[in-house]
XYZ file of C-alpha atoms in Angstrom:
581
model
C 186.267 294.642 -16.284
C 184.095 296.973 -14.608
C 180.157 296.697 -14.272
C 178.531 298.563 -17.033
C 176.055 300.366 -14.324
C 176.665 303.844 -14.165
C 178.550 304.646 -10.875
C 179.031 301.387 -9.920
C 183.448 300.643 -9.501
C 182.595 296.931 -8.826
C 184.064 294.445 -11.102
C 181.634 292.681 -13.128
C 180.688 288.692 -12.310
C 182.466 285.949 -14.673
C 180.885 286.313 -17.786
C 178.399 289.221 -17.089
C 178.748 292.571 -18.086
C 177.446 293.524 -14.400
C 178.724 293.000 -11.158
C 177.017 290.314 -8.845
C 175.053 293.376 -7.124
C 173.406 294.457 -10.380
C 173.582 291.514 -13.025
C 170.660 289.002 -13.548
C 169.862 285.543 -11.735
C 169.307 282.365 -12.297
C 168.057 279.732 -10.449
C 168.959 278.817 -6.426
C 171.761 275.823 -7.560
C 173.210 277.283 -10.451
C 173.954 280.964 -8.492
C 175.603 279.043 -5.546
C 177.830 276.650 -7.737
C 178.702 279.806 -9.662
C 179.991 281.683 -6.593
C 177.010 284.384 -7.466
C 175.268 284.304 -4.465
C 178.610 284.852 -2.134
C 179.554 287.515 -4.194
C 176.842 289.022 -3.804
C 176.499 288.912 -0.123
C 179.813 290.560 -0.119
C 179.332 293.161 -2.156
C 176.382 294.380 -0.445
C 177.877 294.202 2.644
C 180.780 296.030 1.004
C 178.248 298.900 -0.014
C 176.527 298.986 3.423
C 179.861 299.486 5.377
C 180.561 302.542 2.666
C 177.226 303.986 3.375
C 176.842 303.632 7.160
C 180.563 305.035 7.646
C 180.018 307.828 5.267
C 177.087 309.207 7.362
C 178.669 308.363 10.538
C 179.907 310.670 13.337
C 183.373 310.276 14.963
C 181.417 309.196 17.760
C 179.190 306.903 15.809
C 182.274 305.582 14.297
C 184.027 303.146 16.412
C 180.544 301.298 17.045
C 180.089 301.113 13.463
C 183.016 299.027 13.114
C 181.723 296.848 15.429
C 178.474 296.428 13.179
C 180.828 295.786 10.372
C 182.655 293.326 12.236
C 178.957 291.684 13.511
C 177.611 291.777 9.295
C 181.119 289.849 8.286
C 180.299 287.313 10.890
C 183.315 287.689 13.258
C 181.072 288.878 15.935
C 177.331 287.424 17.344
C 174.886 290.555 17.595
C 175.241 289.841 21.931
C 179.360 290.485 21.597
C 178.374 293.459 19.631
C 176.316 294.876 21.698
C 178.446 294.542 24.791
C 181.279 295.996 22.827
C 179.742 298.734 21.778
C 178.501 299.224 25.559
C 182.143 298.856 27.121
C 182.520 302.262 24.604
C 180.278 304.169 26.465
C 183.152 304.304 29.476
C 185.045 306.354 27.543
C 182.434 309.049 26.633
C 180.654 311.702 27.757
C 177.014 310.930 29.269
C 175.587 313.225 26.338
C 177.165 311.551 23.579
C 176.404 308.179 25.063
C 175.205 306.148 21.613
C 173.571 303.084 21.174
C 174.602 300.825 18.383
C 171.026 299.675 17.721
C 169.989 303.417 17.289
C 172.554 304.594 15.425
C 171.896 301.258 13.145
C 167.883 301.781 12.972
C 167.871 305.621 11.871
C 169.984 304.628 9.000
C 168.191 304.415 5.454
C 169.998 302.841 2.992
C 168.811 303.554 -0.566
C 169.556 300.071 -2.605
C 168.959 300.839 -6.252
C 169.149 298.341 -9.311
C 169.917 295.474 -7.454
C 168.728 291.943 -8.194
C 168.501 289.924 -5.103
C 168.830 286.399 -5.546
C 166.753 283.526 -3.882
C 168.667 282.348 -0.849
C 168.304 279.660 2.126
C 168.973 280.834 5.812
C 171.190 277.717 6.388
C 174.181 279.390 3.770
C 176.764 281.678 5.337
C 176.189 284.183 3.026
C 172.952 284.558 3.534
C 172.128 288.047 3.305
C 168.924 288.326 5.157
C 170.747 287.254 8.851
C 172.202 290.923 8.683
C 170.324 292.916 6.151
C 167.053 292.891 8.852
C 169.044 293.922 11.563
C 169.153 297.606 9.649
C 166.732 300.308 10.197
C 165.527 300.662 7.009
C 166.065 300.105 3.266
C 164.439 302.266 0.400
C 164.945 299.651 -2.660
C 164.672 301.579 -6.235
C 164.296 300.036 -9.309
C 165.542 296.687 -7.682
C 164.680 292.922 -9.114
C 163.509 290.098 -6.668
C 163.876 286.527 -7.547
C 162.918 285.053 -4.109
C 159.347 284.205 -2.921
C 159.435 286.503 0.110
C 161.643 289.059 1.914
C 161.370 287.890 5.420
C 162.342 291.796 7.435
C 159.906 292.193 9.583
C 161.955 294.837 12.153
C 163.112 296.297 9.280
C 161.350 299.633 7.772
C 160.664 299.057 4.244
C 159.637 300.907 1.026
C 159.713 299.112 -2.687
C 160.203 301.489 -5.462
C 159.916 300.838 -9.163
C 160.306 297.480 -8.283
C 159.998 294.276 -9.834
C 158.999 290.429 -8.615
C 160.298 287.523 -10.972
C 158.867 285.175 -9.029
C 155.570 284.330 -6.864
C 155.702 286.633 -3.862
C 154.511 286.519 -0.542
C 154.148 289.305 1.810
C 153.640 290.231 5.567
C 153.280 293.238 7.825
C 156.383 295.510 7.865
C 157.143 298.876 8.994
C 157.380 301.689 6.367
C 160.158 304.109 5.127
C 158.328 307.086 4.873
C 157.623 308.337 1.654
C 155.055 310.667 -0.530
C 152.470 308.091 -1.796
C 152.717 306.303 2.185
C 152.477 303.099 0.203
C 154.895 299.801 0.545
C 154.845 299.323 -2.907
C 154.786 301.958 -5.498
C 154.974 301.717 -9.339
C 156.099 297.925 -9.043
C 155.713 295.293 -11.667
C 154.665 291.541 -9.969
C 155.440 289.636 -12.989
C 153.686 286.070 -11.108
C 151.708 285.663 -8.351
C 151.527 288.228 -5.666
C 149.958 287.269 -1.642
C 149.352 288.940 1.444
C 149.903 286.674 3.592
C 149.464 286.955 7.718
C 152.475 286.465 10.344
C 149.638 284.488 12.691
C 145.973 283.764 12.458
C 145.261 286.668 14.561
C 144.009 290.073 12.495
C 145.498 292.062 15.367
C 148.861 290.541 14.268
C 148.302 291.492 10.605
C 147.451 295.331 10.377
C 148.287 297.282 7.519
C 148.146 301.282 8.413
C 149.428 302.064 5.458
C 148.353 301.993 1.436
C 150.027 298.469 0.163
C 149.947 298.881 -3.834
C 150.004 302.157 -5.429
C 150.277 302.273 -9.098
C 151.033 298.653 -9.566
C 151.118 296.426 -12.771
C 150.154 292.588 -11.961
C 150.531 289.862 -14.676
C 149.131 287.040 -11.687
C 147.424 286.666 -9.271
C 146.591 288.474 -6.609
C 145.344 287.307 -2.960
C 144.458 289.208 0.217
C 144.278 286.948 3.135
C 143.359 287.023 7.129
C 144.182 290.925 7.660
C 143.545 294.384 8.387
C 144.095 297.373 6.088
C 143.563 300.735 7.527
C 144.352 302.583 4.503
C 143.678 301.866 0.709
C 144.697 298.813 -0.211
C 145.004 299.559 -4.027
C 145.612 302.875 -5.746
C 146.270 303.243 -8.921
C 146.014 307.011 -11.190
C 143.740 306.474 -14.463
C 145.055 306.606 -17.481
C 142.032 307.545 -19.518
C 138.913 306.533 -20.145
C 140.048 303.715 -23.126
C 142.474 302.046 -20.502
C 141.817 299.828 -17.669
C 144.137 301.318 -14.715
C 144.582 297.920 -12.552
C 144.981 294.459 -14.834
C 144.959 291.525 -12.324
C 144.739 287.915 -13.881
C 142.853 286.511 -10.481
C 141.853 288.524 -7.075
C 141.017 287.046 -4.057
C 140.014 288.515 -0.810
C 139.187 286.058 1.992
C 138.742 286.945 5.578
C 140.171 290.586 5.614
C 138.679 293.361 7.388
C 138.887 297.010 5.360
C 138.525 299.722 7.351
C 139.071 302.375 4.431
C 137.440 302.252 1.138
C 137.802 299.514 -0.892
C 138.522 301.129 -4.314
C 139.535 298.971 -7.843
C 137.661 301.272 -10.220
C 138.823 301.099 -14.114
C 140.051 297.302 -13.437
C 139.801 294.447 -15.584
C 139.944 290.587 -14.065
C 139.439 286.832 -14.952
C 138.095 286.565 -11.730
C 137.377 288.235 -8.526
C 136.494 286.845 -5.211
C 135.513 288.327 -2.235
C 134.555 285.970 1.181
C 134.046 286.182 4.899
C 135.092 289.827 4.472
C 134.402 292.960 5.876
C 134.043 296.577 4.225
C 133.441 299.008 6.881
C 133.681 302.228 4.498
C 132.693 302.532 0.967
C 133.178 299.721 -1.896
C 133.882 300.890 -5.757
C 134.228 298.583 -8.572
C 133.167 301.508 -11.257
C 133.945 301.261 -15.127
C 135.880 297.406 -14.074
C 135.639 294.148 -16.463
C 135.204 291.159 -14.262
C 134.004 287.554 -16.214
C 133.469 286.055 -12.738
C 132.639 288.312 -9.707
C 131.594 285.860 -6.277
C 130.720 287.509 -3.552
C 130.471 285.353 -0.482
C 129.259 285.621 3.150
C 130.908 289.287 3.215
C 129.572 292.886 4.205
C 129.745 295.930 3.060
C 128.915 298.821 6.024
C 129.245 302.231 3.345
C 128.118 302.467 -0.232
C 128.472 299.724 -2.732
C 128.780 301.263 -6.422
C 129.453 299.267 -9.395
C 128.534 302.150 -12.278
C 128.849 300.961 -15.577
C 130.794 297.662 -14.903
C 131.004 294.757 -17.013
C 130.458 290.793 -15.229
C 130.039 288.172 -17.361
C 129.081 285.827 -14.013
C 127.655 287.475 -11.206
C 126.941 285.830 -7.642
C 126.332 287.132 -4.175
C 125.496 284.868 -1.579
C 125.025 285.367 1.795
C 125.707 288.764 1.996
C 124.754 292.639 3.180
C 124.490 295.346 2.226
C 124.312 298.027 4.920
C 124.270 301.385 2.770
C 123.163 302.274 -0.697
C 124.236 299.691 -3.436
C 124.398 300.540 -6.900
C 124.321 298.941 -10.077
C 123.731 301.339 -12.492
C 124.155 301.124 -15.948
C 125.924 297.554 -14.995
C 125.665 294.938 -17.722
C 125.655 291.229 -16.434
C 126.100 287.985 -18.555
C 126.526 286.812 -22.191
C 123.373 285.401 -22.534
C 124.579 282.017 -21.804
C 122.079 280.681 -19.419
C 124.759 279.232 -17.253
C 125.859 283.356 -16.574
C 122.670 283.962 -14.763
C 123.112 286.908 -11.916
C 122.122 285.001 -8.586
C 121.489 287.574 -5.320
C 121.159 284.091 -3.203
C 120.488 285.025 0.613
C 121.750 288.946 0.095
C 120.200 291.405 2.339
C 120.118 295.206 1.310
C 119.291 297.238 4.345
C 119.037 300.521 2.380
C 118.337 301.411 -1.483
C 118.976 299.548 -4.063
C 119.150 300.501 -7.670
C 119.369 298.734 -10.656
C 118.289 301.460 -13.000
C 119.097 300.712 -17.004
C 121.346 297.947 -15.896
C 120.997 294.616 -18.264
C 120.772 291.190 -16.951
C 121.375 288.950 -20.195
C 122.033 285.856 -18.606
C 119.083 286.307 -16.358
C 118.365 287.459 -12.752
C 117.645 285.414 -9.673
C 116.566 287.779 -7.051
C 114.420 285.449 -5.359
C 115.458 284.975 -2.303
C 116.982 288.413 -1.569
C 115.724 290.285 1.382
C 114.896 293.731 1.053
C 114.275 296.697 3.848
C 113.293 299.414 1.037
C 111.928 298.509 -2.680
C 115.005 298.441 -5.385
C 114.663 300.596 -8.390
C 114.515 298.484 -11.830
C 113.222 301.698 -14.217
C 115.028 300.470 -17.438
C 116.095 297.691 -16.701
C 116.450 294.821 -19.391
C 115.877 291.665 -18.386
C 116.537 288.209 -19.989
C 113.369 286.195 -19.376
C 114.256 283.001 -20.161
C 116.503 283.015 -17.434
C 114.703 284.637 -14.928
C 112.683 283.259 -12.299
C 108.878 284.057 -11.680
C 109.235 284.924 -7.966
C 112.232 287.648 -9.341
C 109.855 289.196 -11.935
C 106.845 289.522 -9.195
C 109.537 291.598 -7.048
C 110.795 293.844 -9.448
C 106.488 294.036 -10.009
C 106.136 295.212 -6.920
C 108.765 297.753 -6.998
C 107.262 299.521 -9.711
C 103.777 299.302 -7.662
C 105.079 300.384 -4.760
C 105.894 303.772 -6.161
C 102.923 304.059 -8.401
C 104.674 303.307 -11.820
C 101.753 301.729 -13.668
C 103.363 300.798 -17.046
C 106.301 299.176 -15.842
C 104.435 297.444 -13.440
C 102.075 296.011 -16.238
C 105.278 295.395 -18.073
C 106.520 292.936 -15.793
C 102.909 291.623 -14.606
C 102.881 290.417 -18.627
C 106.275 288.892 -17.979
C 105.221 286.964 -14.547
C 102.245 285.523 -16.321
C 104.256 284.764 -19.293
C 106.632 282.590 -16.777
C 103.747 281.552 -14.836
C 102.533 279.855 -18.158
C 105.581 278.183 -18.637
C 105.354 276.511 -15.430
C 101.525 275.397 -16.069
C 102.842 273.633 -19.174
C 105.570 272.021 -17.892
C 103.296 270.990 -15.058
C 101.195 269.342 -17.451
C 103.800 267.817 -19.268
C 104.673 265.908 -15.561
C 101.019 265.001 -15.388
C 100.422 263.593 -18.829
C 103.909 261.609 -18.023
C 102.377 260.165 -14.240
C 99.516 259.175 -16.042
C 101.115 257.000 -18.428
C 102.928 255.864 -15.717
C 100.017 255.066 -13.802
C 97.756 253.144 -16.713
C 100.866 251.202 -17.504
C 100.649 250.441 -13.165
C 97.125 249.558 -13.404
C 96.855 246.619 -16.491
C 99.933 244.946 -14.380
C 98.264 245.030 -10.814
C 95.324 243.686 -8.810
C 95.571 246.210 -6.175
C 91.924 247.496 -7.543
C 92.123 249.872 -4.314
C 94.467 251.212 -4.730
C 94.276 251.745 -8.271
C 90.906 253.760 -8.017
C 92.409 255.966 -5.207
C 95.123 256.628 -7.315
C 92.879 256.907 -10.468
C 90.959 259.651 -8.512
C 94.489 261.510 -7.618
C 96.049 261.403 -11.630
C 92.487 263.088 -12.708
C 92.699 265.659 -9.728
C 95.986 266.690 -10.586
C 95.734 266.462 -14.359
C 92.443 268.568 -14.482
C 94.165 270.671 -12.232
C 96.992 271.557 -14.453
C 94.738 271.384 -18.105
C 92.728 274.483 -15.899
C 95.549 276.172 -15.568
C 97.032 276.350 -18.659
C 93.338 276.598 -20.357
C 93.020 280.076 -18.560
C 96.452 281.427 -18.835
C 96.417 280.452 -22.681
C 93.717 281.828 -23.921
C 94.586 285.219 -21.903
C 98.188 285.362 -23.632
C 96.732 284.544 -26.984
C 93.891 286.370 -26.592
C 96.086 289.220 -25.553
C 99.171 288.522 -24.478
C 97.827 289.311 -20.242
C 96.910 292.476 -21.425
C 99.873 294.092 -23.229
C 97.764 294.575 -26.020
C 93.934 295.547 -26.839
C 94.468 295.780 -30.553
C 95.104 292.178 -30.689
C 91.459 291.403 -28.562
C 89.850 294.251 -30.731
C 90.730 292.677 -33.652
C 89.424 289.184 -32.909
C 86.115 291.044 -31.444
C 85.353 291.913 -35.056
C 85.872 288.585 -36.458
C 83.772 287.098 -33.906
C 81.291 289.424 -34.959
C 81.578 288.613 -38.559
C 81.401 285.028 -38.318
C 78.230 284.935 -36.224
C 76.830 287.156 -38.101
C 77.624 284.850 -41.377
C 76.382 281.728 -38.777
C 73.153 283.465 -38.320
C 72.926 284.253 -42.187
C 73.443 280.306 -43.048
C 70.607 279.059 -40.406
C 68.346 281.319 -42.560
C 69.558 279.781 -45.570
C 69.381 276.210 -44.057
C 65.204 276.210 -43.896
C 64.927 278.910 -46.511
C 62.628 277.468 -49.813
C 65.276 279.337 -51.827
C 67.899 277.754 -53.801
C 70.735 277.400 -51.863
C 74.501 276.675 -52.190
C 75.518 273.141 -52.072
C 77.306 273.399 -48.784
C 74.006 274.454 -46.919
C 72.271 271.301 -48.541
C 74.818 269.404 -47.065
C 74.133 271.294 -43.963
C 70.685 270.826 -43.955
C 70.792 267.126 -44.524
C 73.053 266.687 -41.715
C 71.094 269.042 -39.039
C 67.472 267.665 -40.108
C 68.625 264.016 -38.464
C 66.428 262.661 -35.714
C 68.975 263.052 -32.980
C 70.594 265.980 -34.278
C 67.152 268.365 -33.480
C 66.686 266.186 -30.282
C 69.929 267.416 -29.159
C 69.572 270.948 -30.492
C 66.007 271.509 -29.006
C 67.530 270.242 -25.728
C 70.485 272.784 -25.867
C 68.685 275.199 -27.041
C 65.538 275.147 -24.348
C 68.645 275.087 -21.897
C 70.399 278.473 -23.252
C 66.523 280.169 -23.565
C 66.340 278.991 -19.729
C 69.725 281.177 -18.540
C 67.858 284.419 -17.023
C 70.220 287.057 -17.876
C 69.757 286.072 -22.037
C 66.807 285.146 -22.029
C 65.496 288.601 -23.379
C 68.116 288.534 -25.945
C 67.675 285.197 -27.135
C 63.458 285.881 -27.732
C 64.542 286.664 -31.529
C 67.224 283.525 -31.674
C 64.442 280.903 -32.244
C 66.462 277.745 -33.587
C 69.463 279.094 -32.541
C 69.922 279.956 -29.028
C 72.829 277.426 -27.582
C 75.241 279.012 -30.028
C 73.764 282.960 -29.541
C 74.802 282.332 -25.746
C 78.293 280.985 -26.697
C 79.042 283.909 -28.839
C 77.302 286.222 -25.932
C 79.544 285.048 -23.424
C 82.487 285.343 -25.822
C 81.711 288.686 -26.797
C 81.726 289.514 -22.692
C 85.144 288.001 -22.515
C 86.927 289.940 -25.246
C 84.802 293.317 -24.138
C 86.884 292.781 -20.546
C 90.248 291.770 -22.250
C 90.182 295.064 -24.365
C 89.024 296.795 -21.243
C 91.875 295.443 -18.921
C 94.086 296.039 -22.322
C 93.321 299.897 -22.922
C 93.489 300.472 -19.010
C 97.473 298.568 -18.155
C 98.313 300.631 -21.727
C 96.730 304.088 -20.327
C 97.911 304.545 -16.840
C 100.970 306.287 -15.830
């Protein structure tokens, strides 16, 4: 029976309905007990000799049949080529032909094949003559082995498709229209490039390496040089991600083209100890973990409208313009916080309506010119209070007021936070230190130590005195209707104070809550102490004018005086961060 492939006049392999060139394989063992992988070195030996004598001149001729003889093993490639030398005696100096020349301008165009997994010890391994050819164009072909070792061989893959995990090194290139290796190929596991040494200059790629390509694994750039694009892929439209890789890694590779994987969607991606001499795009991509290690990018970075759940550049530069806008990072899982850990950006930044949900730590990034954070939403809880004073001073820097106010509020706010837990830590040491002190008799050391807890704790209860009543007063200044409204309540209650001292030595009747009042205030040491604070508040210079008509009730006038000043400033500061532009 013949092989069902169109054009094909082999017979088809026992109990296939194609011939060992085109049919499918199985594993290593089972295709060399079957007789499948012998087969198949024959027959594509048999189709080689077909195609090289079919394009062959009568001169080329009787050298081919010494290749023929040299691919079916009854000659080494030295006998050949003195054969095919002891041939030039008997022609002409101009049609003197070398075997290896006529051999190398040959390509053969291998199409539907499924090439087995082999081992160089077998005798019908194909690979011992297949890379002594000039060059193969494989079309719609099937690979079941883990690399495709033809290194002197020119090479282009078509349509392709990789069963298996595949590895891959420098090789020269059939020339073709897209000037890719590998065009409009399927990699159905894992895919590498992998270098021939651990020398870049041994591993240069001048030529695009995946055009159009569908991966289902991963994908891993290693130890190399790509002079062209090293992914290209046409987008479908703006619903569909173009390039669907499970994992990409890129460690130690040098890029001297762009760097281009817009409209792709990842697991992860990781870049490290990499270099990106021209631009980098990662534009309209989904990425749930983007690392980007100890690498550099020379040209524009742009990462418009992206999607990364997890976010992290350490170590890094940026030498041109890098741009995040409209990028959303993290899930607002405090563990997805965006870290910029030791990143350098030599040139403008912006970060304009991009959305940190997670949280932003941009801390310890070292900027030449001030980023640009107009619109930009920020998660707070994950944010540091270093990272909100920078984006701060961004927005002061170029004279936007409000924003700047904006994220004054939030540094506070975070500065707060810190007070309290601070205080927290203190209240804790002092417990510690109490319990310390009833089980020692280091009395010493105990009283220095004493002295130390109260520095520290009075330290901290400052703090968070100051900082509270501004936020609840209001909120650092983010709003004055807040301070207004509390001015008029003050107003109202001293006013209803000053009403109930009149009532309190009035010969009226009274309610019975100001008897009560008056019994209490008319104690012995009750007007000692209130004459005492009183003469005291009648004493401070800058009141004493006001307080002339306060007789009785001066110490709480001055209170209420001072408290009037402070919310008078609050609304002040308020009106003034809410006015200016």
């Amino acid at each position: 029976m013949e092989c069902d492939v169109d054009g094909c006049d082999n017979q088809a392999f026992k109990g296939n309905n194609e011939c060992a060139l085109h049919c499918t394989k199985n594993n290593y063992q089972v295709d060399r007990n079957s007789g499948l992988l012998s087969n198949f070195n024959r027959l594509l030996k048999g189709f080689v000799s077909k195609e090289i004598i079919d394009g062959a001149s009568a001169t080329e001729v009787p050298h081919i049949m010494l290749f023929l003889k040299f691919i079916d093993g009854k000659l080494s490639h030295e006998e050949m080529q003195e054969e095919s030398f002891s041939l030039y005696k008997n022609q002409k100096d101009e049609e003197m032909t070398d075997i290896d020349e006529i051999i190398s301008n040959q390509i053969f165009n291998f199409s539907g094949f499924h090439f087995p997994t082999r081992d160089s010890r077998d005798s019908y391994d194909y690979l011992k003559w297949l890379k002594h050819v000039g060059g193969i164009h494989f079309i719609n072909c099937f690979f079941y082995l883990r690399t495709l070792d033809l290194e002197n061989t020119r090479i282009f893959f078509d349509s392709c498709t990789f069963e298996e995990e595949f590895s891959f090194s420098p090789m020269s290139l059939v020339e073709n229209f897209y000037n890719s290796i590998f065009s409009h190929c399927n990699f159905l596991k894992n895919f590498e490039i992998a270098p021939i040494t651990d020398r870049l200059e041994n591993n240069i790629y001048n030529y695009s390496v995946l055009y159009n390509c569908n991966y289902l694994g991963n994908v891993t750039l290693r130890n190399s040089v790509f002079n062209e694009e090293v992914f290209y892929r046409e987008k479908d439209s703006d619903d569909n991600y173009s390039i669907e890789i499970s994992n990409l890694e890129v460690i130690d590779c040098i890029f001297e083209n762009r760097f281009k994987i817009n409209y792709s969607k990842m697991t992860n991606l990781k870049i490290s100890n990499s270099h990106f001499k021209s631009k980098f795009e990662i534009k309209n991509s989904e990425v749930d973990s983007f690392e980007f290690e100890n690498s550099n990018v020379d040209g524009i970075f742009d990462a418009y409208k992206s999607f990364f759940v997890k976010a992290k550049f350490y170590k890094s530069i940026f030498k041109d313009f890098a741009a995040f806008e409209y990028v959303i990072f993290g899930d607002e899982k405090k563990e997805n916080i965006t870290d910029f850990i030791y990143t350098t950006f030599k040139d403008f930044s912006n970060f304009r309506n991009t959305k940190f949900k997670s949280g932003l730590n941009f801390s310890s990034a070292n900027i030449k010119q001030e980023p640009n954070f107009l619109n930009t939403d920020i998660n707070l809880v994950g944010t540091d209070r270093e990272t909100l004073r920078i984006i701060k001073n961004s927005f002061e820097k170029v004279n936007n007021k409000i924003e700047s106010n904006r994220f004054f509020i939030y540094e506070m706010m975070r500065y707060k936070r810190e007070v309290n837990n601070d205080s927290k830590e203190s209240i804790y040491f002092l417990k510690l230190f109490i319990a310390a002190v009833f089980s020692c008799n280091e009395y010493v050391l105990n009283i220095i130590g004493a002295s130390q807890v109260f520095k520290n704790v009075m330290s901290a209860f400052s703090k968070k005195i100051v900082l509270s009543a501004n936020y609840y007063i209001s909120r650092f200044g983010e709003s004055y209707i807040q301070p207004l409204m509390i001015f008029l309540f003050s107003i109202g209650l001293y006013t209803y104070i000053l009403e109930v001292h009149k009532d309190i030595f009035s010969e009226e009747p009274v309610a019975q809550y100001v008897v009560l009042l008056r019994n209490f205030v008319t104690q012995d040491w009750f007007i000692s102490l209130s004459k005492f604070l009183n003469t005291c508040a009648a004493n401070v210079p800058l009141f004493s004018k006001a307080l002339e008509k306060k007789s009785g009730i001066e110490f709480i006038s001055i209170m209420f005086f001072i408290w009037f000043g402070i919310l008078t400033w609050q609304i002040i500061i308020a009106v003034k961060r809410n006015t200016q532009h």
